[in-house]
XYZ file of C-alpha atoms in Angstrom:
588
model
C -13.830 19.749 -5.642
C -17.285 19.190 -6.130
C -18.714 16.095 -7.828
C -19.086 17.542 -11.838
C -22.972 15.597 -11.704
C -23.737 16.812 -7.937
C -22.904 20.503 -9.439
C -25.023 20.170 -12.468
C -27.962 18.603 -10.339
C -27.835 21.487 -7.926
C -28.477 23.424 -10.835
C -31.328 21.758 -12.277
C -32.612 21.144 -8.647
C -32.629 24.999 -8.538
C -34.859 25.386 -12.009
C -37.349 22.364 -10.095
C -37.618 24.757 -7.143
C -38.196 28.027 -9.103
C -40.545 26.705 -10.678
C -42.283 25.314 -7.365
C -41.386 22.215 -7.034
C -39.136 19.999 -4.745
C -35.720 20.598 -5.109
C -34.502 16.829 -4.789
C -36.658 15.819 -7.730
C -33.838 17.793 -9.816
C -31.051 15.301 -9.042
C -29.151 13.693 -11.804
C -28.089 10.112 -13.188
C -25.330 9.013 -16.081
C -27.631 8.245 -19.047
C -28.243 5.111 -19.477
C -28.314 6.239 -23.025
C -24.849 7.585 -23.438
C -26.012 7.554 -27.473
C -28.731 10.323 -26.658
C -27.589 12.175 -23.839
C -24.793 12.278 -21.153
C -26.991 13.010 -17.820
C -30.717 12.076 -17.337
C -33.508 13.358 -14.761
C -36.436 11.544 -13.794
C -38.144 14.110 -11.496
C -40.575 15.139 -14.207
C -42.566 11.449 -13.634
C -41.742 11.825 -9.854
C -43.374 15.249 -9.418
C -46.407 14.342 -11.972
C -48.550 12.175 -9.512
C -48.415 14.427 -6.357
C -48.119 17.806 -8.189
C -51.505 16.308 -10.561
C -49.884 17.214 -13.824
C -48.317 15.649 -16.866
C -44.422 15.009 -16.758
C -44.026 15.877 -20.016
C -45.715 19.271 -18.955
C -43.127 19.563 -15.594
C -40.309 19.157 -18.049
C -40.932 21.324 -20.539
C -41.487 24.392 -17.581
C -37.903 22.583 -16.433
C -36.317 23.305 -20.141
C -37.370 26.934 -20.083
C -36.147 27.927 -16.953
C -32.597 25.876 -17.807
C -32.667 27.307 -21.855
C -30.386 30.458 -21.135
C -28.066 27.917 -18.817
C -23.876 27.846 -19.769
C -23.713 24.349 -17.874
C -25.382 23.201 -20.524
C -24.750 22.197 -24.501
C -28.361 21.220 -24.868
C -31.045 20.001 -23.296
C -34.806 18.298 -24.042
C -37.816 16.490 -22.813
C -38.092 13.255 -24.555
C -41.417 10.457 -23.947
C -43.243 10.832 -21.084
C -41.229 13.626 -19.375
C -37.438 12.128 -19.026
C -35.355 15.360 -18.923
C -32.081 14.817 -21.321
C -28.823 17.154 -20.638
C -25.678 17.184 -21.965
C -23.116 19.248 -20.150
C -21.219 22.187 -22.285
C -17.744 21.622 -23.448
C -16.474 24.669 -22.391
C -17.414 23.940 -18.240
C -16.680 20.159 -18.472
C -12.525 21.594 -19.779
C -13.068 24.116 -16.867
C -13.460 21.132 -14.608
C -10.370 19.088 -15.829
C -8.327 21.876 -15.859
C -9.455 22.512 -11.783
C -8.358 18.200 -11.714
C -5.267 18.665 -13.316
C -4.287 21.538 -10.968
C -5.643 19.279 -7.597
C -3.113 17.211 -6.122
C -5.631 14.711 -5.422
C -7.315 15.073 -8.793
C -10.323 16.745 -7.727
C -11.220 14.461 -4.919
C -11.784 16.683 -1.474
C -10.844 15.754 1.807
C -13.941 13.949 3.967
C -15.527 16.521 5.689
C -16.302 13.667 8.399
C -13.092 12.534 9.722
C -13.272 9.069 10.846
C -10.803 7.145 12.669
C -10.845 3.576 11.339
C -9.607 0.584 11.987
C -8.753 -2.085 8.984
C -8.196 -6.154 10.339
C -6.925 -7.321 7.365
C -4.073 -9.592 8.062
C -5.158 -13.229 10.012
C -1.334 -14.604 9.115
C -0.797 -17.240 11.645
C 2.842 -17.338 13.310
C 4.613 -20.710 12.563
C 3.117 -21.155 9.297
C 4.372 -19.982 5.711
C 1.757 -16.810 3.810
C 0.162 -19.050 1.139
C -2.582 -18.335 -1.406
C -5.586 -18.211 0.427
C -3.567 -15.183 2.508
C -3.864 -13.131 -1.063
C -7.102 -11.668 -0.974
C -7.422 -10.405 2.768
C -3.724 -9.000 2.516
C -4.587 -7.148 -1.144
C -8.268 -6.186 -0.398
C -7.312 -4.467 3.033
C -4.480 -2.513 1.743
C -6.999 -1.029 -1.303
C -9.186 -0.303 1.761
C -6.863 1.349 3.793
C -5.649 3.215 1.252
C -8.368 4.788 -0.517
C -9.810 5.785 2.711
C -6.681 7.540 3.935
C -6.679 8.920 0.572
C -9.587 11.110 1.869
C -8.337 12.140 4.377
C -9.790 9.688 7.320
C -7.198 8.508 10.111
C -6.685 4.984 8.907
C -5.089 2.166 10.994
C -3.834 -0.911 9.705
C -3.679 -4.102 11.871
C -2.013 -7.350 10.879
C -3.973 -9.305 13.811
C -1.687 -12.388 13.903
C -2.749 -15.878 14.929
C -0.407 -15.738 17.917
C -1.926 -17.937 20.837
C -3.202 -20.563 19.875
C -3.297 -24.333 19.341
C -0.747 -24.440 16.793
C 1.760 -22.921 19.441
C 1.379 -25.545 21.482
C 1.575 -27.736 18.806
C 5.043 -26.372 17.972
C 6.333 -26.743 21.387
C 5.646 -29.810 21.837
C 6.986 -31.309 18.726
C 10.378 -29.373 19.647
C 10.131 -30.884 22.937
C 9.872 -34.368 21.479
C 12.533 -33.529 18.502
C 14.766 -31.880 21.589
C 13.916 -32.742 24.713
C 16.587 -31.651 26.496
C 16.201 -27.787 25.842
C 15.889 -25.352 28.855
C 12.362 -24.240 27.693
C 11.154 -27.326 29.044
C 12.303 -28.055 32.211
C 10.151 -26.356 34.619
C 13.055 -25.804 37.507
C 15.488 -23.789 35.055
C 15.805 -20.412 36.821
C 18.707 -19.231 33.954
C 18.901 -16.692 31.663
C 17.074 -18.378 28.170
C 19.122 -18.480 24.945
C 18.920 -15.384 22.643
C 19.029 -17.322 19.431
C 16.313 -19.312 18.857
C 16.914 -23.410 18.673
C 15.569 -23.547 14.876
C 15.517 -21.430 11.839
C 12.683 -19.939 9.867
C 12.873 -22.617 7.446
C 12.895 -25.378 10.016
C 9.821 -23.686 11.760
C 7.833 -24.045 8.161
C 8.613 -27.972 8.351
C 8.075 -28.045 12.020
C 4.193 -27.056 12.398
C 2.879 -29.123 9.640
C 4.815 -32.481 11.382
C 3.492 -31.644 14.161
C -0.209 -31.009 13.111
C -0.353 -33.961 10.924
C 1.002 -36.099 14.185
C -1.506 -34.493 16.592
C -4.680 -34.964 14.323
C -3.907 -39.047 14.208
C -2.651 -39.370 17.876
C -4.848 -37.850 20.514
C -2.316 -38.498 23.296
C 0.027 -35.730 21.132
C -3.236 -33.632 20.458
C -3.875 -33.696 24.363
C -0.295 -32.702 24.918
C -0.290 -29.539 22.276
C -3.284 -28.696 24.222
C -1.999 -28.357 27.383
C 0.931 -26.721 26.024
C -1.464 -24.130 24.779
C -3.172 -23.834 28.166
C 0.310 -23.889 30.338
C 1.856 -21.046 27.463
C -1.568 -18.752 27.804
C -1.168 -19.064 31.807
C 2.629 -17.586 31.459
C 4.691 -21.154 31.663
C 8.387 -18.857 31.724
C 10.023 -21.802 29.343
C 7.220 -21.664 26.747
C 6.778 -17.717 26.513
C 10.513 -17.323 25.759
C 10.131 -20.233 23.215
C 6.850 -18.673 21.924
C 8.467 -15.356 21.585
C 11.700 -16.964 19.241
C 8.858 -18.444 16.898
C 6.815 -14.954 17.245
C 10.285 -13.172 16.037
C 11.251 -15.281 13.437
C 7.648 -15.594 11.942
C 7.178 -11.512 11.626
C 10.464 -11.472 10.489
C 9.806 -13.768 7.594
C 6.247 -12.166 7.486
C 7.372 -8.525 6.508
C 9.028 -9.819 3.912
C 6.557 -11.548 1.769
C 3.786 -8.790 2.829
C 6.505 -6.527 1.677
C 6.849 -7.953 -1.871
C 3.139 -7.172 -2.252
C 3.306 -3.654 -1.054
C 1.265 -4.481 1.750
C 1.772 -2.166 4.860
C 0.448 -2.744 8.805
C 0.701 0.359 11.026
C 0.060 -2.180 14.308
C 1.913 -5.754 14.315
C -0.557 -6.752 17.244
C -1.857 -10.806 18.018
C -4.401 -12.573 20.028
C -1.422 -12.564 22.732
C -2.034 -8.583 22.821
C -5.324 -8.809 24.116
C -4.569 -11.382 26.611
C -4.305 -8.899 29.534
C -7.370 -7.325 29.195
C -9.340 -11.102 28.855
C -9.889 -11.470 32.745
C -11.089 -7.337 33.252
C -13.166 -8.060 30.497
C -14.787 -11.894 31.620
C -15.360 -9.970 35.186
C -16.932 -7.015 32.853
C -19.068 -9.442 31.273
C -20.089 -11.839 34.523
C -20.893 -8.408 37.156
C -23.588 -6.877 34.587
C -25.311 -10.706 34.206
C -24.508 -10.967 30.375
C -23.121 -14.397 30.792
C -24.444 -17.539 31.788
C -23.145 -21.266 32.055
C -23.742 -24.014 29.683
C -22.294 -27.505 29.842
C -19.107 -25.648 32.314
C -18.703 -23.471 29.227
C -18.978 -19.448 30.114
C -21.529 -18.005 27.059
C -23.220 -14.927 26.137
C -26.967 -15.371 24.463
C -27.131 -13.232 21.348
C -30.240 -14.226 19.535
C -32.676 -12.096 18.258
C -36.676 -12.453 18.255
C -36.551 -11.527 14.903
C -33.677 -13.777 13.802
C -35.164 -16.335 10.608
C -32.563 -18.195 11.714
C -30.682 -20.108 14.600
C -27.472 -17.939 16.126
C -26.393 -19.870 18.617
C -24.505 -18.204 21.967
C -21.000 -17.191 22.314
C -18.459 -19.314 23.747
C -16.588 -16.611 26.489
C -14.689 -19.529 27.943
C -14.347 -23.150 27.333
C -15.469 -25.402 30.429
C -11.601 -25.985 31.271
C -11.603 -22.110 31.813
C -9.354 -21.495 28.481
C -10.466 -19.445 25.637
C -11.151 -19.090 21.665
C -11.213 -16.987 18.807
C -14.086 -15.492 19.772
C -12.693 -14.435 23.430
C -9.562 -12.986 21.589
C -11.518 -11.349 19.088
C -14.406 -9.393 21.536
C -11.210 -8.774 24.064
C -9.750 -7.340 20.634
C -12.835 -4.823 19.899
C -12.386 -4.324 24.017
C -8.431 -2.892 23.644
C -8.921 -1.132 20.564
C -12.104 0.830 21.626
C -9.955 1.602 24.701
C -6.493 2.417 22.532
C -8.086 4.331 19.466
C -11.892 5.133 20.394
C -12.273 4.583 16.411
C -15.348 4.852 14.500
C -15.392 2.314 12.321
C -13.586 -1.051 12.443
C -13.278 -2.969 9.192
C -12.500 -7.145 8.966
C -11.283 -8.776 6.045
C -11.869 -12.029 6.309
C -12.850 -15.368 4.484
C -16.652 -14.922 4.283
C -16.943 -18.624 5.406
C -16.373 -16.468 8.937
C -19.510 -15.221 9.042
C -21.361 -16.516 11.780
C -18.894 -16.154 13.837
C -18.686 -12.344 13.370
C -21.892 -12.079 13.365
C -22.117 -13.541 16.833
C -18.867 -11.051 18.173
C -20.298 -7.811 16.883
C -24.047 -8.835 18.659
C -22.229 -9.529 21.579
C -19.821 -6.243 21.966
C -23.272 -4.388 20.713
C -25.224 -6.105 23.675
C -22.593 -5.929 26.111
C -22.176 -2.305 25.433
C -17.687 -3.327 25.006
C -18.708 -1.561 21.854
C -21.151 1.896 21.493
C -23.844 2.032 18.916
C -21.981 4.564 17.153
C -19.140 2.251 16.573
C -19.483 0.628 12.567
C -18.309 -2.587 12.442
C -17.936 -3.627 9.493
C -17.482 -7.499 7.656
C -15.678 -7.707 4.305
C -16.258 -11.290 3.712
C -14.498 -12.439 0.524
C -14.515 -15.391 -1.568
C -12.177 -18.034 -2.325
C -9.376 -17.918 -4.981
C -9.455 -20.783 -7.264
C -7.812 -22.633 -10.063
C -9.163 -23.635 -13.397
C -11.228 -26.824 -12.398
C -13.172 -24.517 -9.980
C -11.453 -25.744 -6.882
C -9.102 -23.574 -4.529
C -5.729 -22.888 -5.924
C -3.637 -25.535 -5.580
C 0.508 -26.650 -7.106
C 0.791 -29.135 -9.440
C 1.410 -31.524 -6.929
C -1.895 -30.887 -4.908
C -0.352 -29.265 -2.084
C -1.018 -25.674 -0.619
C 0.768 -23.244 -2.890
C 2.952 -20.727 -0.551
C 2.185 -17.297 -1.513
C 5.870 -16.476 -2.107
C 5.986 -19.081 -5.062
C 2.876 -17.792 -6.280
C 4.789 -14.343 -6.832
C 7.634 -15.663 -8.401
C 5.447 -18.034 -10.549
C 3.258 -15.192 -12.125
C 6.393 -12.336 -12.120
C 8.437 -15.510 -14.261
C 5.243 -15.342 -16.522
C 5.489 -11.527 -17.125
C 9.019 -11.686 -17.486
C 8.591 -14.244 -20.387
C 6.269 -11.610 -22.213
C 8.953 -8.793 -21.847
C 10.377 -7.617 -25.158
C 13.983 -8.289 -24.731
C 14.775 -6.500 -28.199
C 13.742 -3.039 -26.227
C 17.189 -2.922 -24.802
C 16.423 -3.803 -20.987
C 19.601 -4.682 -19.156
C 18.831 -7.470 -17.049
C 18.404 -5.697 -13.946
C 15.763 -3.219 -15.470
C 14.050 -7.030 -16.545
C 13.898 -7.916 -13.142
C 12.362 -5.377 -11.477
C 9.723 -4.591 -14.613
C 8.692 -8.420 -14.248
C 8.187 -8.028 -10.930
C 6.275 -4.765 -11.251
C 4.212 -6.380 -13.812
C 3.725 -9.251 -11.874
C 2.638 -7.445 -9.167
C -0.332 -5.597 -10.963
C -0.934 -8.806 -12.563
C -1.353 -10.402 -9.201
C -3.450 -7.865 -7.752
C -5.498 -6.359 -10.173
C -6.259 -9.900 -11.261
C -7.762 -10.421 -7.477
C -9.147 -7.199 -6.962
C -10.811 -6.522 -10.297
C -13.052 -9.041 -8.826
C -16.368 -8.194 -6.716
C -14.760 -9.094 -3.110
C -17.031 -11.564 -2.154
C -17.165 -13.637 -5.234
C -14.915 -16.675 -5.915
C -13.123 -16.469 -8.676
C -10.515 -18.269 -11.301
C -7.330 -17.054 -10.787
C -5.400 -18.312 -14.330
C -1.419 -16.520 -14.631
C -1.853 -16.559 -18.509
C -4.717 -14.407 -18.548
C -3.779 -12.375 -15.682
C -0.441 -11.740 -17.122
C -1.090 -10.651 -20.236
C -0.587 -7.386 -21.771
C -4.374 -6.988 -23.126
C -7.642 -7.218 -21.850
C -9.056 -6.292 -17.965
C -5.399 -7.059 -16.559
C -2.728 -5.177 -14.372
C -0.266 -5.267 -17.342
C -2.978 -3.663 -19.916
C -3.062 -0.755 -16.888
C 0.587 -0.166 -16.798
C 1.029 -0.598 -20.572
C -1.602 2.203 -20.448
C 0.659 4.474 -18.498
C 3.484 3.375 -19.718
C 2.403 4.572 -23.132
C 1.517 8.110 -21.880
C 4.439 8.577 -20.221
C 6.282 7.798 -23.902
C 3.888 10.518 -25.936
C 4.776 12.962 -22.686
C 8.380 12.507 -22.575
C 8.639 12.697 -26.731
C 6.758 16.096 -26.214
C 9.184 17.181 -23.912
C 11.648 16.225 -25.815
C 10.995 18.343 -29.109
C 9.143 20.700 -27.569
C 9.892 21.514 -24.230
C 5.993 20.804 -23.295
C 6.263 20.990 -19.262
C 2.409 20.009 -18.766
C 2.070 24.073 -17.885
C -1.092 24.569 -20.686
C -4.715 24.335 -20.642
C -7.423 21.416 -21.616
C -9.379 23.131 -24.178
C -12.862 22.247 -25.488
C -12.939 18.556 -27.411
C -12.390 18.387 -31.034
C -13.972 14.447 -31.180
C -16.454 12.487 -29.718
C -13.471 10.089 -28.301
C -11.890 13.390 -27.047
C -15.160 13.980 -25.796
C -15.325 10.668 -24.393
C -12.187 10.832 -22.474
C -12.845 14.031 -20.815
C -16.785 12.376 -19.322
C -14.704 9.721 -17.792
C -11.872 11.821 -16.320
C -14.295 13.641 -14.610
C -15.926 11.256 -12.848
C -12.726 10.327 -10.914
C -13.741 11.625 -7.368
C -17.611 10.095 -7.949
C -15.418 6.650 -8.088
C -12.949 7.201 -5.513
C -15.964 8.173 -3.279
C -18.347 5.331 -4.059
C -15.132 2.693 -3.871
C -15.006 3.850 -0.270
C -18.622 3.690 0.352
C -19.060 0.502 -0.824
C -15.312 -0.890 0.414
C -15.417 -2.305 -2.767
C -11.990 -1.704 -4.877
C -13.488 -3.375 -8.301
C -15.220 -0.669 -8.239
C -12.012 1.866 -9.008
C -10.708 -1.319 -11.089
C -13.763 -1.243 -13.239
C -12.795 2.751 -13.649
C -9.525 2.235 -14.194
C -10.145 -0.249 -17.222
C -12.737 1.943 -19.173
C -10.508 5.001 -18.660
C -7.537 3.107 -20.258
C -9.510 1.827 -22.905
C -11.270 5.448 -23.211
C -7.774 6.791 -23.867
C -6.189 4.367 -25.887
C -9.330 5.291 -28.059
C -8.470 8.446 -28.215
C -4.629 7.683 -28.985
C -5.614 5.824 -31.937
C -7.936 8.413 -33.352
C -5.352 11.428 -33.148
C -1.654 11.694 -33.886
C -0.587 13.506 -30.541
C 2.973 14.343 -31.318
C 2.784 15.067 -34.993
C -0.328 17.323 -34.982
C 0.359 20.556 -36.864
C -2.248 22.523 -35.038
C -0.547 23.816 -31.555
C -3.778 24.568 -29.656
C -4.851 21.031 -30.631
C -2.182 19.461 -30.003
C -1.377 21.000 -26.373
C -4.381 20.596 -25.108
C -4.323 17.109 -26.085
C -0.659 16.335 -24.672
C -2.378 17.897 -21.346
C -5.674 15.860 -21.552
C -2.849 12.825 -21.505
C -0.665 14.209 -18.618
C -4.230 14.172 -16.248
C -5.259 10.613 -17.862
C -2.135 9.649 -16.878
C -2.130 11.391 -13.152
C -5.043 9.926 -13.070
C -4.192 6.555 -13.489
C -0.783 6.586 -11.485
C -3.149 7.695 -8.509
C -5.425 4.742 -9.241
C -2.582 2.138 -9.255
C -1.173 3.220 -5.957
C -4.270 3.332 -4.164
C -4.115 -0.836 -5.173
C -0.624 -0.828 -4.297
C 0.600 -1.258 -7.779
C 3.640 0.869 -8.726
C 4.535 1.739 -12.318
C 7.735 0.982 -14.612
C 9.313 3.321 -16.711
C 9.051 1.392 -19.702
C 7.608 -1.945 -20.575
């Protein structure tokens, strides 16, 4: 469907034109005076200095060309030539009535189908999720999913921390805690153990031993080192070992990604792109990008018209090993070769940058990457507690994201109405439901690269700019629906009619401007966008709610065109939530 203000401008742009004048000075904005009119244009003032009259003058010939129009209730010139519209009932219930009957609510398929890419992930193997894994694991999966929602051939990509130091790290405190393992003797030609020689719990306690150890003994940080270097040159004993703490880590991995409704299509690591490191160094060395500095292998990506200092990147150390950046322009070099996509998109701490500044110049330089391939950095802020500092427990330690779910869904469940007659399973999964939206609206409501206070009470709460006030939202539509149903047999099968109210009036404004959102959301890859939507709709409708008594009105146009103005608020809506990955309770 098209956009309700892009088919109203075309319209106005058509009066501009008959009347001689550019079409594109016809286009249409919201009113930022909602209390005088709905949609504004400003082409009058536009068209008045080249066209060497007044606006007030290009208006007025504007109104009489548009006077006999049915898009519109009414429209006038007001001060110096702003052009005031407000659209006529009778097309704006045309236009929900073509939503209600859209699967997707009125939003169309791209007619540009891009194949995209989203990094969103950056777990490392070895380690627990913990809170600063939140925001890249909630954004991304908003982003992935309102652009597959239109239509675009989305792939998700966890991108694990795989290969690197704390690996070797890993092995070597196992070789100190057992020394006598297979793995490390370097003359075992026998099949390796299936099982690994630790469990997923034991593997939590084992990296941050060995990190602290290695940081305050440089003999042990030498030795992790080398690990790393003997495990990235295919040391038999360490890959097997490396692939029991790989297996047990995605295991565990799924399963907290999993409680958030987070989804990966690829479950790919640095290790993936190991093979295609040497093709691409001798890629890199044969067309002279790359020059030595200090025995380090770089590639100079400054700019003349940099304001700034961007220093070179680091290919390979001076030992011949590599880094995050290697992995991560040997990453861009697979996928373009795997998926050809047209867009890749990171989400990633924006304290990273530099550093992806520096990898997209270089793949752009090198030509690893075409100039018709967007690349794209989501950089977001931190997550923080009350006293402005990141989240931390009580205690001062890193918070593991697991706790931080059960914390906020034991919150929710504390505000559930017990007296409603939920049996304690139906408790459970409501409070964790709840807890989810609470959780994730509460993170992306937020402008993505913003810090921001992340406080359970408020989050959790049933009122206000909160997951729960969402839900409750729903959960309350569904209840007026079902009642309907109930007396009436009302199956949703009848038509929105003209509004009796301003706040029915109101409602229907902000229904229509679903797609616009959707649309810009995706533009912008910015999901408080559809949050901010999502809020003043609710609010719009509980409005509404309060002003009319749905289920008891006598008059049966009325009152069925109002029970099917809340069956698209509340399609609406449900779409909304599960394009955040928030999923809706029966009751509350």
């Amino acid at each position: 469907m098209e956009k309700l203000i892009k088919i109203l401008s075309k319209e106005v742009s058509d009066a501009f034109e008959k009347c001689g004048y550019e079409s594109y000075l016809g286009s249409l904005t919201v009113s930022d005076r909602p209390d005088l009119c709905q949609f504004q244009c400003n082409g009058a003032l536009t068209a008045a200095k080249r066209y060497k009259k007044s606006p007030l003058q290009i208006a007025n010939e504007i109104l009489n060309v548009l006077k006999d129009s049915c898009s519109f209730k009414d429209i006038s010139s007001a001060g110096p030539g702003f052009i005031n519209l407000n659209v006529n009932d009778s097309m704006l219930a045309d236009y929900l009535n073509m939503m209600n009957r859209d699967e997707k609510c009125g939003c169309d398929k791209a007619n540009n189908i891009l194949t995209i890419i989203v990094d969103y992930g950056g777990a490392n193997v070895a380690k627990p999720l913990h809170v600063g894994h939140i925001r890249a694991a909630v954004i991304g999966e908003a982003i992935k999913r309102i652009s597959r929602f239109l239509g675009h051939n989305v792939i998700g990509d966890v991108h694990l921390g795989d290969w690197g130091l704390q690996i070797g790290m890993v092995i070597t405190e196992l070789k100190r805690r057992m020394p006598g393992l297979p793995y490390f003797d370097e003359n075992y030609t026998g099949e390796y153990p299936t099982d690994a020689p630790f469990t997923i719990s034991e593997l939590e306690e084992i990296y941050p031993t060995a990190s602290a150890f290695a940081k305050n003994n440089e003999d042990a940080m030498e030795e992790a080192r080398k690990a790393t270097f003997e495990l990235q040159a295919g040391r038999k004993g360490y890959v097997a070992l490396w692939r029991h703490i790989l297996n047990g880590s995605v295991k565990d991995l799924k399963k907290v990604y999993g409680s958030l409704n987070v989804e990966f299509d690829l479950w790919l690591g640095e290790s993936d792109c190991e093979k295609y490191i040497d093709e691409m160094v001798k890629y890199l060395k044969e067309n002279n990008y790359t020059y030595e500095s200090q025995g380090a292998l770089v590639v100079d990506v400054a700019k003349e018209s940099d304001s700034s200092v961007i220093p070179p990147v680091m290919i390979l150390k001076s030992d011949g090993s590599s880094l995050y950046s290697t992995t991560d322009i040997a990453t861009i070099w697979q996928r373009v070769e795997d998926y050809n996509p047209d867009m890749i998109i990171y989400v990633v701490d924006k304290r990273q940058d530099m550093h992806f500044e520096q990898v997209f110049r270089c793949v752009k330089k090198t030509g690893i990457a075409s100039e018709n391939l967007s690349l794209e950095f989501i950089g977001f802020g931190t997550m923080n507690g009350k006293d402005g500092k990141p989240f931390k427990t009580r205690e001062g330690g890193v918070m593991k994201l697991q706790d931080l779910i059960e914390t906020i869904q034991s919150s929710v469940l504390d505000k559930l109405d017990a007296s409603k007659g939920f049996s304690e399973e139906e408790m459970g999964d409501v409070a964790r439901r709840v807890g989810l939206s609470a959780l994730k609206y509460g993170d992306l409501s937020n402008q993505v690269t913003k810090d921001y206070v992340f406080d359970i009470e408020k989050f959790s709460s049933f009122e206000g700019n909160t997951g729960p006030y969402i839900l409750y939202t729903i959960v309350r539509i569904k209840s007026i629906l079902n009642k309907a149903c109930s007396k009436e047999k009302y199956c949703g099968s009848d038509l929105i009619q003209k509004p009796y109210s301003q706040c029915e009036l109101d409602l229907m404004l902000k229904l229509s401007k679903f797609n616009e959102t959707i649309e810009f959301s995706f533009l912008t890859k910015a999901p408080n966008k559809l949050c901010e939507y999502m809020y003043d709709l609710s609010n719009t409708f509980n409005k509404f709610y309060h002003s009319n008594r749905i289920i008891s009105e006598e008059n049966q146009e009325k009152k069925s065109s109002w029970l099917c103005l809340s069956s698209l608020t509340k399609k609406v809506l449900e779409t909304s939530v599960e394009l955040l990955g928030i999923e809706v309770p029966d009751r509350m």
